[in-house]
XYZ file of C-alpha atoms in Angstrom:
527
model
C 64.661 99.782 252.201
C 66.973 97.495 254.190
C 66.891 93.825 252.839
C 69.626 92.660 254.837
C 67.328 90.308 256.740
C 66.706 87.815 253.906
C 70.014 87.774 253.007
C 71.568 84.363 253.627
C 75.210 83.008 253.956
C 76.220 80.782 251.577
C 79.399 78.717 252.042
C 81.602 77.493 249.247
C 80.975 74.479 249.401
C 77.360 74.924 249.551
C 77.037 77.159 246.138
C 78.053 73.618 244.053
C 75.781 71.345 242.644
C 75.571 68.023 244.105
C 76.076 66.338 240.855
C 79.234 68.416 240.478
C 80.574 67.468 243.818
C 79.843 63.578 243.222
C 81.999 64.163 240.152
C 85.115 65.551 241.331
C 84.894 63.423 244.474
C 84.072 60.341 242.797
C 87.400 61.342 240.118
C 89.847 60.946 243.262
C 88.530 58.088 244.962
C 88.424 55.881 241.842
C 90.580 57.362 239.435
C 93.200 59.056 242.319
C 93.039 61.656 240.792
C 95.344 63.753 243.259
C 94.565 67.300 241.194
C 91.869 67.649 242.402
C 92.200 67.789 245.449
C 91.960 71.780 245.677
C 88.420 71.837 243.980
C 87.474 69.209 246.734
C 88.927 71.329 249.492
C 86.472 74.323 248.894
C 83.632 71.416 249.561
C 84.877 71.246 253.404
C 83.157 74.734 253.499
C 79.313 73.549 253.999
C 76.985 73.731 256.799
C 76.211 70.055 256.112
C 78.132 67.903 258.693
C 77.601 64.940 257.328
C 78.666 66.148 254.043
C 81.880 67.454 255.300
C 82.737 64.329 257.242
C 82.121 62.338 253.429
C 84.295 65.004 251.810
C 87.072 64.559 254.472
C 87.577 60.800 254.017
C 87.642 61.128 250.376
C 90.525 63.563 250.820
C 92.240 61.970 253.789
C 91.903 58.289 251.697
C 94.021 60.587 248.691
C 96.614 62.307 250.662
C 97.071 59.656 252.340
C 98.636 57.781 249.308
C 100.875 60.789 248.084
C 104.401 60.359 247.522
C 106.484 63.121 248.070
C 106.612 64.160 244.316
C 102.914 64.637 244.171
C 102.979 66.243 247.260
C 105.477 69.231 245.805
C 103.378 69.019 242.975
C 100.574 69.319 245.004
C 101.359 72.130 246.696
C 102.240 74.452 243.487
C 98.642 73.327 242.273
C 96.771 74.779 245.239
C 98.597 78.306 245.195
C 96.893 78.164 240.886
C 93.611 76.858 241.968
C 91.932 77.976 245.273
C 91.152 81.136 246.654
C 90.888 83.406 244.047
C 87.178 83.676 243.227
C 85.896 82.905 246.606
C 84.057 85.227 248.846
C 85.657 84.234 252.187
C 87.213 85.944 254.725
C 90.411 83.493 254.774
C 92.781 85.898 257.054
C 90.335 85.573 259.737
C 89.080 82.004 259.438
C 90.110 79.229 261.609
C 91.491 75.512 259.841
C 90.092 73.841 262.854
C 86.468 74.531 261.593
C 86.989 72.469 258.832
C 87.058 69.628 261.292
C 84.679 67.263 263.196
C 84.973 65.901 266.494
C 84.451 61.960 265.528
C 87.136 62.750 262.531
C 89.754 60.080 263.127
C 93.422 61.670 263.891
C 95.064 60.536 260.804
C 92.146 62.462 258.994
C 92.698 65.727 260.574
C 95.966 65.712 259.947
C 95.064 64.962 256.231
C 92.563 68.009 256.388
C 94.855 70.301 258.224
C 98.168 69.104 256.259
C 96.061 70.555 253.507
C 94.895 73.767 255.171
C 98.978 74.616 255.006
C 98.857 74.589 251.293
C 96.398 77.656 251.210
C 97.128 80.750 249.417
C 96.358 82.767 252.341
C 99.484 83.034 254.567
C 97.384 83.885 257.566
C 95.426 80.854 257.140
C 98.570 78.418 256.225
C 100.690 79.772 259.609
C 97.102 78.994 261.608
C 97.237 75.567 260.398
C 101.013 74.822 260.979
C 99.826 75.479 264.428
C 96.913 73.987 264.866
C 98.999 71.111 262.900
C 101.717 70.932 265.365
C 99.135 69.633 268.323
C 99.588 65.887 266.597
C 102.291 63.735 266.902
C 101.341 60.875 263.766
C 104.576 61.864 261.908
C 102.559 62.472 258.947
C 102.370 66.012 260.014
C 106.469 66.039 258.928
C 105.792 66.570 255.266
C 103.464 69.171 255.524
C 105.964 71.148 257.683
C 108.832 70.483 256.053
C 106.841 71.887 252.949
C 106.353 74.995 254.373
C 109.954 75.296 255.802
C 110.375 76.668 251.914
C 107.437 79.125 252.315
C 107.299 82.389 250.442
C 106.115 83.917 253.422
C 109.470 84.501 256.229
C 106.869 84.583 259.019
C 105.468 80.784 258.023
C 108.386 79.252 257.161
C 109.590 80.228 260.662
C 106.708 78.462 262.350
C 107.341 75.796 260.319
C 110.992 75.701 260.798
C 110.390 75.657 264.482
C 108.113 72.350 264.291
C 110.180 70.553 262.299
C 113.206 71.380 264.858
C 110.473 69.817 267.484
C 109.754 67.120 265.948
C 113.331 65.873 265.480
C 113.408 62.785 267.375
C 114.653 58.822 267.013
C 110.652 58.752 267.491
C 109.841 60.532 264.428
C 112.608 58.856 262.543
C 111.039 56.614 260.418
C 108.614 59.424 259.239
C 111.546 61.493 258.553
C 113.353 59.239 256.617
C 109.848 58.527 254.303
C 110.728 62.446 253.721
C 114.040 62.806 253.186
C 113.553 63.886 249.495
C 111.909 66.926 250.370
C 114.399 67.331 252.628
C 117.190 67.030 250.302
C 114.894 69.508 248.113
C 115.434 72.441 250.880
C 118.960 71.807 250.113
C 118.943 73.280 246.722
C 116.690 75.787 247.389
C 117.167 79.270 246.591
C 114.666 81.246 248.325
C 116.339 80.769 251.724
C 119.367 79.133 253.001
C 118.135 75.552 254.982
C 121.042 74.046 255.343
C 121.443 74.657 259.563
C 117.483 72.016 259.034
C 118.773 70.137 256.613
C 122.347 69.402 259.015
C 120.407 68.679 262.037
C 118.380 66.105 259.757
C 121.568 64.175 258.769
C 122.745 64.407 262.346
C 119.850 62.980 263.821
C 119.794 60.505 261.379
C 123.451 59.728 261.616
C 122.789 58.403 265.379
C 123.365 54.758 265.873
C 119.574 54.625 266.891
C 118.529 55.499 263.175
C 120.033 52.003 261.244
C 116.782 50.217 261.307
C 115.075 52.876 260.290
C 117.590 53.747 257.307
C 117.401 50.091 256.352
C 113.398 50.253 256.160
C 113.814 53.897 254.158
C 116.134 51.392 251.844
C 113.057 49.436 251.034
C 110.919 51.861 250.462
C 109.332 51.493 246.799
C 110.615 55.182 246.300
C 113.647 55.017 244.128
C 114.017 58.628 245.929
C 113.549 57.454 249.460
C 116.439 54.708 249.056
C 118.835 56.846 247.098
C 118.734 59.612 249.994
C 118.827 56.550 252.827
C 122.135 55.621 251.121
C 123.237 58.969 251.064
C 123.461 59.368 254.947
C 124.578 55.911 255.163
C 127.657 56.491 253.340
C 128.160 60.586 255.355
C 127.360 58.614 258.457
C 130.142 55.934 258.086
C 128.304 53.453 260.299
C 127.654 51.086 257.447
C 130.786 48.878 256.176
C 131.488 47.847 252.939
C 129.985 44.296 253.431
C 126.851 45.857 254.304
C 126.513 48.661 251.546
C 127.463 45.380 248.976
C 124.577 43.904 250.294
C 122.400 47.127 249.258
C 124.164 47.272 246.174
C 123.345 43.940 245.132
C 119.632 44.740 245.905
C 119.166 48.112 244.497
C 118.109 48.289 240.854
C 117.575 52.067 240.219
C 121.008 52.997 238.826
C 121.670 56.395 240.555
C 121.416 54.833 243.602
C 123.693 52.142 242.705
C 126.280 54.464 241.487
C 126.880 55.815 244.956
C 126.743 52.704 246.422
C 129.190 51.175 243.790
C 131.771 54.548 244.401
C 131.901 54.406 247.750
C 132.414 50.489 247.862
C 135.376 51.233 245.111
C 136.602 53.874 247.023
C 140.282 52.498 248.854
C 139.075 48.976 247.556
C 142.248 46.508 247.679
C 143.022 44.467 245.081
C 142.354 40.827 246.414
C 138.604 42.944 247.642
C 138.775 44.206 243.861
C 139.099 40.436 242.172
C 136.442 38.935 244.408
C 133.583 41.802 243.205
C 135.050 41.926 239.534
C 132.749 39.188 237.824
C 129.442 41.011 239.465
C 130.591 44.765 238.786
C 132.328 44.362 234.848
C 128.717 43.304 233.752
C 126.495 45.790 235.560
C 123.853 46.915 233.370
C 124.461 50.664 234.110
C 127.868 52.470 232.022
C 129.410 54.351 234.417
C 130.155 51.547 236.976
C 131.424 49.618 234.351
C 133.574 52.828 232.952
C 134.683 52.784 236.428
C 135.824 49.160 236.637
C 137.376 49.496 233.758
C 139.039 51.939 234.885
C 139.737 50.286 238.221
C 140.559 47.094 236.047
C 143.374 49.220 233.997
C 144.643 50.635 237.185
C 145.506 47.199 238.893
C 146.304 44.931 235.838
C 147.565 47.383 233.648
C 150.258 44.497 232.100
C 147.281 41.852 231.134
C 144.665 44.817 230.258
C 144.277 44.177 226.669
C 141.854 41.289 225.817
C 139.414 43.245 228.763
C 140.045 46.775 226.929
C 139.729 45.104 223.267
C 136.711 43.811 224.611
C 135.214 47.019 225.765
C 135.974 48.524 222.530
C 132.327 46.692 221.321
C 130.679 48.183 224.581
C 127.196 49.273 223.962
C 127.834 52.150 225.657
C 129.882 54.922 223.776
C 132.002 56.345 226.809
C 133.172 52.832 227.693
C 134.128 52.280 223.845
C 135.842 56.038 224.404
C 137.691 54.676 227.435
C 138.772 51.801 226.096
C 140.625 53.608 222.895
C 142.222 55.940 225.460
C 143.382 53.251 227.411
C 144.308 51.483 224.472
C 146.648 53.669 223.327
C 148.766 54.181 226.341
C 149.262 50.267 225.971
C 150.986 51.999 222.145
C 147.222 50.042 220.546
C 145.563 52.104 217.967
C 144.551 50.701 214.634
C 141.037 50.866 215.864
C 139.249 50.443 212.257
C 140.968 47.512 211.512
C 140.100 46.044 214.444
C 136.221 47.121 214.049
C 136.029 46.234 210.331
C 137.590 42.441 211.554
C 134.722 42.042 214.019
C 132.115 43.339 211.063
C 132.843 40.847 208.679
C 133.461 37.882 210.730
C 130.447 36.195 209.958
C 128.840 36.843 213.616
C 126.153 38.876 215.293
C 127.358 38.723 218.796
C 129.099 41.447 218.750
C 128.594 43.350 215.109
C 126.089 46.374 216.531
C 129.024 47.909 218.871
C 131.606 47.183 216.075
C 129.434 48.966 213.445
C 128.670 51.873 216.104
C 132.787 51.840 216.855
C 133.750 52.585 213.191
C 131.415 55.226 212.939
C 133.011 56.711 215.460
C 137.132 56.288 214.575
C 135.912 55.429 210.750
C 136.115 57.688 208.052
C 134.029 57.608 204.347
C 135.417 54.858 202.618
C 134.042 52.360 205.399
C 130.993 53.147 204.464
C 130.622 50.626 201.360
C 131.129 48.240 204.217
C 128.931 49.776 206.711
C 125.585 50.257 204.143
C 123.924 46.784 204.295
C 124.062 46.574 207.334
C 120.798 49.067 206.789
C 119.003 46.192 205.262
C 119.786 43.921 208.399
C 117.032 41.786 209.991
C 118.493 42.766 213.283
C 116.498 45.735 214.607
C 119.883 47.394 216.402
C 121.994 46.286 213.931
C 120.201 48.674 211.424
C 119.659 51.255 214.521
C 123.647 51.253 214.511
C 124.498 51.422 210.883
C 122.458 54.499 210.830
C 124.449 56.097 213.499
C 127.446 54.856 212.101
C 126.479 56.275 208.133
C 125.270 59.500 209.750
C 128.491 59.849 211.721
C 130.681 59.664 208.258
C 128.801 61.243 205.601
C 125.174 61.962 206.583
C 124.595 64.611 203.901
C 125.341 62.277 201.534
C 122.734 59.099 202.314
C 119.653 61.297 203.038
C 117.754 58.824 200.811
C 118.825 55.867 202.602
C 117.188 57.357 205.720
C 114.277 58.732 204.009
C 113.931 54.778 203.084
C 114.265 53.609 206.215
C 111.537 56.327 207.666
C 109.187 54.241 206.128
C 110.673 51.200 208.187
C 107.782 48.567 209.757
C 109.290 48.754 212.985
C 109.021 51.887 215.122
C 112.405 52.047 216.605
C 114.361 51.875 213.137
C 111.831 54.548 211.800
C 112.683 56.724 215.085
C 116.585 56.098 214.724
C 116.347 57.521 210.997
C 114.119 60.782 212.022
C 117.114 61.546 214.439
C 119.918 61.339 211.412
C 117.414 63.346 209.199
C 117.696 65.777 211.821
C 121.523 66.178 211.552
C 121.064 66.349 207.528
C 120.031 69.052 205.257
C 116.837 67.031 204.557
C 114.484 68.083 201.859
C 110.745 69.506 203.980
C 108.663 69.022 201.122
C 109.773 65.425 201.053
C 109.031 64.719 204.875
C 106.141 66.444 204.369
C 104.843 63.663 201.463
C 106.441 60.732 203.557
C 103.983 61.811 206.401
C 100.638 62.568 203.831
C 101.257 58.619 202.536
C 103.092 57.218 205.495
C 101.848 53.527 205.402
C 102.745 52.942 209.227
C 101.444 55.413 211.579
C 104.882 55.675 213.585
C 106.176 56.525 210.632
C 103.434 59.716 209.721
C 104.648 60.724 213.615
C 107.909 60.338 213.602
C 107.876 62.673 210.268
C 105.447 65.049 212.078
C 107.862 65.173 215.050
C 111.043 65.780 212.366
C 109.102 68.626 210.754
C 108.308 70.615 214.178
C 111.741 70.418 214.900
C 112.067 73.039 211.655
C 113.022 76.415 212.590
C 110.783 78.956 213.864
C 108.396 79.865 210.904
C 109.080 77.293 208.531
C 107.766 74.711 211.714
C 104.885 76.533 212.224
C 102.241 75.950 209.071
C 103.089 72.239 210.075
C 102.678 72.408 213.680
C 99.126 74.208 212.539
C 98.046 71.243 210.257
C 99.283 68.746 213.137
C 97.231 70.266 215.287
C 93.904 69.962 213.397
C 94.510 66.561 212.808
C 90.905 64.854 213.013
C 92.527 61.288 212.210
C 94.943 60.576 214.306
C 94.968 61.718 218.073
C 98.446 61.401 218.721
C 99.346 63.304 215.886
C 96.772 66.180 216.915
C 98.313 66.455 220.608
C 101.666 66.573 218.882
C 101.233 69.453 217.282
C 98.498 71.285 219.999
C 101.933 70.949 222.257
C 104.026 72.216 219.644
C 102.244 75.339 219.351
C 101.977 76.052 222.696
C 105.528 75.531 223.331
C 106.112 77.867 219.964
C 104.475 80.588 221.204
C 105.627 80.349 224.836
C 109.501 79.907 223.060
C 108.429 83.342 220.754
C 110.809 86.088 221.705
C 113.927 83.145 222.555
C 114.853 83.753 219.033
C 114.369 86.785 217.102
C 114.425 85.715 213.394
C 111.867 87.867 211.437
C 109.702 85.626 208.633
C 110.438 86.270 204.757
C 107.676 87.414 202.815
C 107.186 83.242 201.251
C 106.922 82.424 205.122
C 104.390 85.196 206.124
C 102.082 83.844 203.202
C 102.663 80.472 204.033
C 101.419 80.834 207.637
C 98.131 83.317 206.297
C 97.602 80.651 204.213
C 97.885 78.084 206.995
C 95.491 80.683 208.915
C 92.650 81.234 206.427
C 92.160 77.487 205.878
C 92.425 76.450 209.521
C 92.237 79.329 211.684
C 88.434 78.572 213.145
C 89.789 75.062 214.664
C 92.273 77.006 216.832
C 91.848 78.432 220.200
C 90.943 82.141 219.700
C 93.625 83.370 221.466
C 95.858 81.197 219.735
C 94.826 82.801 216.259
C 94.755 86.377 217.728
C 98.735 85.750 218.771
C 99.811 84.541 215.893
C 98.035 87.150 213.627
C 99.616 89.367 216.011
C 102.703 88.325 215.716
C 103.018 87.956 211.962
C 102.263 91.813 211.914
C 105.660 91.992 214.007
């Protein structure tokens, strides 16, 4: 008997519950919470108008917000999440079905820009179509997405709309992408760079300065740094005006390249006038560079700048400074630290203590040692450095002490020199079961995982089923899966003590793993 007749069609986004929809839905409009966005897509498939047009705000209101990280991001997550289980003929299905004639335009762009995500490269080269009908600019990301497609025949299409769409019109939008752009360039499925050159030239017109200058004020550190980029290729930007964009600019990267290129054939009466602002920049390598710079120009009146640098908190600037030092015949660097240690002041003690530790050798250490008992937080952060620097091995107690520390960032600095010790386990181990501080029972935790292969892993096992502490319990369910994703990296085979260890470890807390955690390590014990 044929039964055909009372079979019905149901959609997608039809075969969810409505509480289940209100959920996800609700999750990006309050929480943005972007990831979703894939589950939400499937709800566009419903024979409810009204429910699509609610669904299609929700997602336009999100997308609408991305920055061009989440949108990469974004796109990886659809190829995971949609598709796979539905029952949908997606090769034959049209992306303009998922819209509604009283849609606004900015919304179908939204809801098409997200149709070219899809796994199905039928459906994704119907949508760069359908997509290149609008003319909001927003349409730009979504295409140059896709000029990195998997598929030759959609990156093509896309190729071909971005080349369309390259106009002193479109500029602004183009700039507010020029990350992604920049991403084609290192791309190694296919070879962009003819796109990515016609970009640069287009932006590299005269026409495109005000819209460079409003990509340098974009709240993307990305966005700016890119903006400068062509600036500086384009050479329609003087040195006044970059200065003026350096002075701004507080991400470092981007001030780097700003900095070089306003160094770059800088005279010396240029050099004096921007001297004061660049030897105190917060980021090292401008002022490595100015030093530099400094040496190269005033080589004869260097010294009380260079001795100066030698207490840099930076240690390539200290570096620097001893290798410019010594063409000036200076060298005695230890006496020169130890002077500034015991002078009585703090001012500049942490970079003198972090100086002999580096040019020192073990009988400074007498001198260096209580400095560890210091009220000064990075005073005792640089003794350590300095002690571990000239005889580690031999003050493992001193940083065992100092584990224990009541501030978190002395605690952290003394799990690092453990780390470059032969430390005792079983002694960690006890410092984390009666840790008094709880940065101090993670910061042991972290220094134990960091063991080698099987002698991390009973640890990383009793991390994990940590009931007390959350962040100790994360700790180690990351650890694990990064242990058994890292397996076969290293192919050290357990000792018999080990292989007991971990059944131990097993038997008493194998039932608050995953299963298919247990399985693989059981399976992997058995080589």
């Amino acid at each position: 008997m044929n039964w055909g007749y009372l079979k019905k069609e149901i959609l997608p986004g039809d075969g969810y519950s409505k509480e289940y929809k209100d959920d996800v839905l609700c999750a990006i409009e309050k929480d943005f919470d972007w990831t979703s966005l894939p589950e939400a897509f499937t709800f566009l498939l419903t024979k409810s108008n009204g429910e699509k047009a609610r669904i299609a705000e929700v997602l336009h209101n999100c997308v609408a917000k991305l920055t061009n990280s989440e949108m990469v991001k974004l796109d990886a997550i659809f190829r995971e999440r949609t598709s796979i289980d539905w029952h949908y003929d997606w090769k034959n299905a049209c992306p303009s079905n998922l819209l509604l004639a009283n849609m606004s335009v900015e919304a179908k762009v939204s809801i098409l820009g997200l149709c070219t995500l899809h796994p199905n490269g039928f459906y994704r080269e119907k949508a760069l179509q359908t997509l290149g009908s609008f003319e909001t600019g927003r349409e730009i990301s979504f295409f140059l997405l896709r000029c990195n497609d998997w598929v030759q025949e959609v990156g093509s299409t896309a190729k071909l709309h971005v080349e369309q769409s390259l106009t002193i019109k479109n500029a602004y939008a183009i700039v507010q992408n020029l990350p992604i752009v920049f991403k084609l360039e290192k791309s190694k499925r296919a070879d962009h760079s003819e796109i990515v050159e016609k970009i640069i030239e287009l932006l590299s017109q005269k026409e495109a300065i005000p819209f460079l200058d409003q990509g340098s004020q974009s709240i993307s550190s990305h966005v700016r740094f890119f903006c400068y980029r062509i600036m500086i290729s384009s050479k329609m930007f003087d040195k006044n005006s970059l200065l003026s964009y350096f002075k701004k600019e507080k991400e470092p990267h981007s001030r780097l390249i700003l900095f070089r290129e306003i160094l770059n054939d800088i005279k010396m009466e240029e050099f004096d006038e921007l001297y004061p602002l660049l030897a105190h920049d917060t980021f090292p390598k401008i002022r490595l560079d100015v030093l530099e710079k400094y040496y190269l120009f005033y080589q004869e009146k260097s010294l009380p700048v260079l001795e100066n640098a030698l207490l840099d908190k930076s240690g390539s600037i200290r570096s620097i400074a001893r290798h410019l030092l010594k063409k000036l015949n200076v060298s005695n660097f230890s006496s020169y630290y130890e002077k500034v240690i015991t002078d009585g002041s703090n001012v500049n003690r942490k970079g003198a203590l972090l100086g002999l530790g580096e040019v020192g050798n073990k009988d400074h250490i007498p001198l260096i040692l209580p400095f560890l008992d210091d009220d000064k937080v990075g005073t005792i952060k640089a003794a350590i450095r300095s002690v571990l620097l000239l005889d580690g091995n031999n003050h493992k107690k001193e940083f065992m002490n100092l584990l224990n520390h009541q501030h978190s960032g002395v605690s952290k600095e003394a799990a690092r020199a453990l780390r470059f010790t032969h430390y005792q386990q079983d002694e960690v181990f006890s410092t984390y079961l009666n840790a008094k501080y709880s940065h101090t029972r993670y910061n042991a935790a972290v220094l134990l995982c960091s063991l080698p292969k099987w002698e991390s892993l009973p640890y990383i096992i009793i991390f994990y089923v940590n009931t007390e502490d959350n962040a100790i319990s994360q700790l180690g369910k990351l650890q694990l899966t990064k242990w058994l994703d890292t397996f076969n990296r290293t192919f050290q085979s357990p000792t018999k003590g080990q292989i007991e260890c971990i059944r131990q470890c097993i038997m008493e807390h194998g039932h608050e793993l995953l299963k298919e955690e247990r399985v693989k390590i059981e399976f992997l014990l058995r080589g």
